[in-house]
Short mmCIF file of C-alpha atoms in Angstrom, two decimals:
data_model
loop_
_atom_site.label_atom_id
_atom_site.label_comp_id
_atom_site.label_asym_id
_atom_site.label_seq_id
_atom_site.Cartn_x
_atom_site.Cartn_y
_atom_site.Cartn_z
CA MET A 22 7.68 -11.86 -15.31
CA THR A 23 7.33 -8.70 -13.22
CA ARG A 24 8.97 -8.64 -9.79
CA VAL A 25 7.13 -6.42 -7.33
CA ALA A 26 8.81 -5.56 -4.01
CA ALA A 27 6.43 -4.24 -1.37
CA VAL A 28 6.34 -3.23 2.27
CA GLY A 29 4.17 -1.04 4.47
CA ASP A 30 4.09 0.20 8.05
CA ILE A 31 7.80 0.84 8.32
CA HIS A 32 7.08 3.69 10.78
CA LEU A 33 10.41 5.46 10.44
CA GLY A 34 11.57 8.15 12.86
CA PRO A 35 14.74 10.14 13.50
CA ASP A 36 16.42 7.13 15.12
CA SER A 37 15.68 4.92 12.08
CA ARG A 38 18.01 6.65 9.65
CA GLY A 39 19.89 4.08 7.55
CA THR A 40 17.96 1.10 8.92
CA LEU A 41 16.35 0.00 5.66
CA ARG A 42 18.81 1.42 3.15
CA PRO A 43 21.18 -1.60 3.10
CA ALA A 44 18.26 -3.89 2.22
CA PHE A 45 16.77 -1.43 -0.27
CA ASP A 46 20.13 -1.18 -2.04
CA THR A 47 19.67 -4.83 -3.12
CA LEU A 48 16.43 -4.03 -4.99
CA PRO A 49 17.96 -3.66 -8.49
CA ASP A 50 19.08 -7.29 -8.23
CA CYS A 51 15.68 -8.73 -7.32
CA ALA A 52 12.82 -6.36 -8.18
CA ASP A 53 11.43 -4.07 -10.86
CA VAL A 54 9.53 -1.70 -8.56
CA LEU A 55 9.18 -0.93 -4.85
CA LEU A 56 5.68 -0.31 -3.46
CA LEU A 57 5.27 1.43 -0.10
CA ALA A 58 1.86 0.72 1.43
CA GLY A 59 1.55 3.65 3.83
CA ASP A 60 2.42 4.40 7.45
CA LEU A 61 5.90 5.31 6.36
CA THR A 62 6.34 7.62 9.36
CA ARG A 63 5.43 7.34 13.03
CA HIS A 64 3.56 10.60 13.54
CA GLY A 65 3.40 12.20 10.12
CA THR A 66 6.01 14.89 10.69
CA PRO A 67 8.16 16.40 7.95
CA GLU A 68 11.27 15.43 9.93
CA GLU A 69 10.22 11.76 9.80
CA ALA A 70 9.35 12.07 6.10
CA ARG A 71 12.89 13.27 5.40
CA VAL A 72 14.20 10.08 7.02
CA VAL A 73 11.98 8.04 4.67
CA ALA A 74 13.22 10.11 1.73
CA GLY A 75 16.81 9.25 2.59
CA GLU A 76 16.00 5.53 2.57
CA ILE A 77 14.38 5.56 -0.89
CA GLU A 78 16.33 8.12 -2.89
CA ASP A 79 18.26 6.86 -5.96
CA LEU A 80 17.45 3.19 -5.40
CA GLY A 81 17.80 2.11 -9.01
CA VAL A 82 14.17 0.96 -9.24
CA PRO A 83 10.98 3.06 -9.35
CA VAL A 84 9.28 3.73 -6.01
CA VAL A 85 5.50 4.12 -5.72
CA ALA A 86 3.83 4.98 -2.42
CA VAL A 87 0.57 5.84 -0.70
CA LEU A 88 0.28 7.52 2.67
CA GLY A 89 -1.25 5.88 5.73
CA ASN A 90 -3.14 7.11 8.76
CA HIS A 91 0.11 7.73 10.69
CA ASP A 92 1.33 9.89 7.83
CA HIS A 93 -1.72 12.13 8.32
CA HIS A 94 -1.49 12.43 12.11
CA ASP A 95 0.49 15.70 12.23
CA ASP A 96 -1.78 17.25 9.57
CA HIS A 97 1.04 17.69 7.04
CA PRO A 98 0.19 15.11 4.34
CA ASP A 99 0.86 17.56 1.50
CA GLU A 100 4.31 18.39 2.86
CA ILE A 101 5.11 14.72 3.39
CA THR A 102 3.99 13.98 -0.16
CA ALA A 103 6.23 16.75 -1.49
CA ILE A 104 9.26 15.48 0.46
CA LEU A 105 8.79 11.94 -0.86
CA ARG A 106 8.26 13.17 -4.41
CA ASP A 107 11.45 15.22 -4.20
CA ALA A 108 13.19 11.94 -3.34
CA GLY A 109 11.83 10.42 -6.56
CA ALA A 110 8.78 8.54 -5.28
CA HIS A 111 5.43 8.53 -7.06
CA VAL A 112 2.97 9.29 -4.24
CA LEU A 113 -0.62 8.48 -5.19
CA GLU A 114 -4.04 9.40 -3.85
CA GLY A 115 -6.79 8.47 -6.26
CA GLU A 116 -4.23 8.56 -9.06
CA ALA A 117 -2.43 6.18 -11.39
CA THR A 118 1.13 6.04 -12.62
CA VAL A 119 3.00 3.83 -15.07
CA VAL A 120 6.63 3.20 -14.20
CA THR A 121 9.13 1.45 -16.43
CA HIS A 122 12.03 -0.82 -15.60
CA GLY A 123 13.89 -3.29 -17.78
CA GLY A 124 11.42 -2.83 -20.62
CA LEU A 125 8.41 -3.51 -18.38
CA ARG A 126 5.49 -1.12 -17.97
CA ILE A 127 4.07 -1.43 -14.45
CA GLY A 128 0.79 0.33 -13.77
CA VAL A 129 -0.03 1.25 -10.18
CA ALA A 130 -3.26 2.83 -8.94
CA GLY A 131 -3.14 4.07 -5.36
CA THR A 132 -5.15 5.45 -2.48
CA LYS A 133 -4.84 5.47 1.27
CA GLY A 134 -8.34 4.07 1.47
CA PHE A 135 -10.28 4.14 4.72
CA GLY A 136 -12.37 2.03 7.07
CA GLY A 137 -16.02 1.10 7.26
CA GLY A 138 -15.98 -2.67 7.46
CA PHE A 139 -16.95 -5.54 5.25
CA VAL A 140 -20.09 -7.05 3.76
CA GLY A 141 -22.57 -7.98 6.46
CA ARG A 142 -20.79 -5.94 9.14
CA CYS A 143 -20.19 -2.51 7.69
CA ALA A 144 -21.10 1.09 8.34
CA GLY A 145 -23.81 2.69 6.23
CA GLU A 146 -24.23 6.21 4.92
CA PHE A 147 -27.14 6.89 7.30
CA GLY A 148 -27.84 8.73 10.52
CA GLU A 149 -25.74 11.46 12.08
CA PRO A 150 -23.76 13.75 9.76
CA VAL A 151 -20.45 12.54 11.19
CA MET A 152 -21.34 8.91 10.37
CA ARG A 153 -22.48 9.81 6.87
CA GLU A 154 -19.23 11.72 6.34
CA PHE A 155 -17.18 8.74 7.58
CA VAL A 156 -18.74 6.42 5.00
CA ARG A 157 -18.72 9.08 2.28
CA TYR A 158 -14.98 9.62 2.81
CA SER A 159 -14.35 5.87 2.46
CA ARG A 160 -16.48 5.73 -0.67
CA HIS A 161 -14.61 8.64 -2.24
CA ARG A 162 -11.27 6.92 -1.63
CA ALA A 163 -12.59 3.73 -3.26
CA ASP A 164 -14.04 5.65 -6.20
CA GLY A 165 -10.65 7.25 -6.76
CA LEU A 166 -8.99 3.84 -6.82
CA ARG A 167 -11.52 2.48 -9.32
CA THR A 168 -11.09 5.47 -11.62
CA ALA A 169 -7.31 5.18 -11.45
CA LEU A 170 -7.37 1.46 -12.26
CA GLU A 171 -9.70 2.10 -15.18
CA GLU A 172 -7.33 4.75 -16.49
CA LEU A 173 -4.53 2.16 -16.57
CA ARG A 174 -6.52 -0.04 -18.95
CA GLY A 175 -5.64 2.20 -21.86
CA ARG A 176 -1.98 2.68 -21.01
CA GLU A 177 -0.52 -0.64 -22.27
CA CYS A 178 0.69 -1.93 -18.91
CA ASP A 179 2.28 -5.33 -18.47
CA VAL A 180 0.61 -5.54 -15.04
CA ARG A 181 -1.85 -3.41 -13.06
CA ILE A 182 -1.55 -3.18 -9.27
CA ALA A 183 -3.87 -1.64 -6.67
CA LEU A 184 -1.87 -0.08 -3.83
CA THR A 185 -3.68 0.93 -0.62
CA HIS A 186 -2.97 1.33 3.06
CA PHE A 187 -6.32 0.13 4.39
CA ALA A 188 -7.37 -3.45 3.60
CA PRO A 189 -9.83 -4.31 0.82
CA VAL A 190 -10.75 -7.74 2.23
CA PRO A 191 -11.12 -9.32 5.68
CA ASP A 192 -8.94 -12.33 4.74
CA THR A 193 -5.72 -10.44 5.40
CA LEU A 194 -6.98 -9.16 8.76
CA ALA A 195 -7.10 -12.64 10.30
CA GLY A 196 -5.26 -12.38 13.60
CA GLU A 197 -6.58 -8.92 14.41
CA PRO A 198 -9.46 -8.54 16.92
CA LEU A 199 -12.79 -8.78 15.10
CA GLU A 200 -13.97 -5.68 16.93
CA ILE A 201 -11.53 -3.45 15.02
CA TYR A 202 -12.10 -4.82 11.51
CA PRO A 203 -14.25 -1.78 10.56
CA PHE A 204 -11.26 0.46 11.31
CA LEU A 205 -8.82 -1.62 9.27
CA GLY A 206 -10.48 -1.59 5.87
CA SER A 207 -13.52 -1.48 3.67
CA TYR A 208 -15.26 -3.77 1.20
CA LEU A 209 -15.64 -0.70 -1.05
CA LEU A 210 -11.95 -1.00 -1.97
CA ALA A 211 -12.45 -4.61 -3.08
CA GLU A 212 -15.50 -3.60 -5.12
CA ALA A 213 -13.40 -0.98 -6.87
CA ILE A 214 -10.61 -3.47 -7.58
CA ASP A 215 -12.99 -6.12 -8.91
CA THR A 216 -14.91 -3.61 -11.04
CA ALA A 217 -11.85 -2.13 -12.72
CA GLY A 218 -9.58 -5.19 -12.59
CA ALA A 219 -6.04 -5.69 -11.31
CA ASP A 220 -3.34 -8.35 -11.25
CA LEU A 221 -2.49 -7.77 -7.59
CA ALA A 222 -3.70 -5.72 -4.62
CA VAL A 223 -1.22 -4.69 -1.93
CA HIS A 224 -1.99 -3.07 1.44
CA GLY A 225 -0.66 -2.62 4.97
CA HIS A 226 -2.19 -1.29 8.22
CA ALA A 227 -3.05 -4.65 9.84
CA HIS A 228 0.05 -5.39 11.91
CA ALA A 229 -1.36 -8.60 13.41
CA GLY A 230 -3.02 -9.73 10.19
CA THR A 231 -2.26 -12.37 7.57
CA GLU A 232 -0.30 -12.01 4.34
CA HIS A 233 -2.52 -13.78 1.79
CA GLY A 234 -6.08 -13.04 0.73
CA MET A 235 -8.30 -12.65 -2.33
CA THR A 236 -11.15 -10.45 -3.46
CA GLY A 237 -14.52 -11.93 -4.34
CA GLY A 238 -13.60 -11.42 -8.00
CA GLY A 239 -10.38 -13.44 -7.68
CA VAL A 240 -7.76 -10.69 -7.43
CA ARG A 241 -4.87 -11.69 -5.18
CA VAL A 242 -4.44 -9.50 -2.09
CA ARG A 243 -1.25 -9.25 -0.03
CA ASN A 244 -0.86 -7.61 3.38
CA VAL A 245 2.72 -6.34 3.36
CA ALA A 246 2.74 -4.59 6.74
CA GLN A 247 6.29 -5.09 7.96
CA PRO A 248 5.21 -6.79 11.21
CA VAL A 249 3.41 -9.37 9.02
CA ILE A 250 6.11 -10.08 6.44
CA GLU A 251 8.91 -9.67 9.02
CA ARG A 252 11.48 -8.35 6.59
CA ALA A 253 12.47 -5.18 4.77
CA PHE A 254 10.25 -6.09 1.81
CA HIS A 255 8.71 -9.05 0.07
CA VAL A 256 8.95 -9.71 -3.66
CA TYR A 257 6.03 -11.08 -5.67
CA SER A 258 6.51 -12.44 -9.18
CA LEU A 259 3.62 -11.57 -11.48
CA ASN A 260 2.87 -13.06 -14.87
CA PRO A 261 -0.43 -11.71 -16.18
CA HIS A 262 -0.73 -14.69 -18.50
CA ASP A 263 -0.32 -17.18 -15.64
CA PRO A 264 -3.45 -18.03 -13.59
CA GLY A 265 -1.29 -19.29 -10.72
CA ASP A 266 -1.38 -17.71 -7.28
CA GLY A 267 1.52 -15.36 -7.98
CA SER A 268 2.70 -15.59 -4.42
CA GLY A 269 6.25 -16.60 -5.23
CA ALA A 270 8.29 -14.47 -2.89
CA THR A 271 11.95 -14.17 -2.16
CA GLY A 272 11.09 -15.58 1.20
CA THR A 273 14.40 -16.87 2.44
CA ARG A 274 16.06 -14.64 5.00
CA SER A 275 18.90 -13.09 3.09
CA SER A 276 20.30 -9.70 2.23
CA GLU A 277 16.80 -8.37 1.56
CA ASP A 278 15.81 -8.81 5.20
CA THR A 279 16.25 -6.45 8.08
CA ASP A 280 14.98 -6.14 11.60
CA GLN A 281 11.76 -4.20 12.02
CA PRO A 282 12.55 -0.54 12.77
#
């Protein structure tokens, strides 16, 4: 059994220092990996990234992250990535990593992803150059995720996880206004996940969304935006040989919980 802790949209700033660390310090007792599903900062500044770095450094479990749209706002994504990597995090964009803990090999493929909408109500690569570029950018992010997941097939992983910021399915957006669905995710991410295969897909971004969803191919999707899970992180137990829903979470409010920063 692999225990996957995950949270997104923690939006840390200078006044958040030390807010999550007490909860994160409990991770070695309840999880094998921590996934951070983007929007780790408020405005994407290096100062905010250093606060995040202080929360995740030397946790005792591997940390894997993707950036979110907030983390790009100040136009310093490369510097933010470097700061988080210096703190020990694996920061992915169209890449895969295999982390080990307690004898387990956990494969994670990650991308920020992008918007565009979902089948029947989605943007097409047609018309003005700016619209074509919008859809092309989303497609490139999804292609990177698919390639990364395919790479993990040959790396003897106990589980394979797709980590994104934007949503791959509309299920986990329920609660958000329908008008903004195209800006919250893209069906291209789900196509990539179903094509390459995964045991779990984790995302954030949709603060008013819903935790549980599923791709058309049957891959479980979890929205772990902190306003949705209402705790410092949620833990999912994965058994790749078990066809169950895998949604067993350490859901009682205990030492793993904290107020939303």
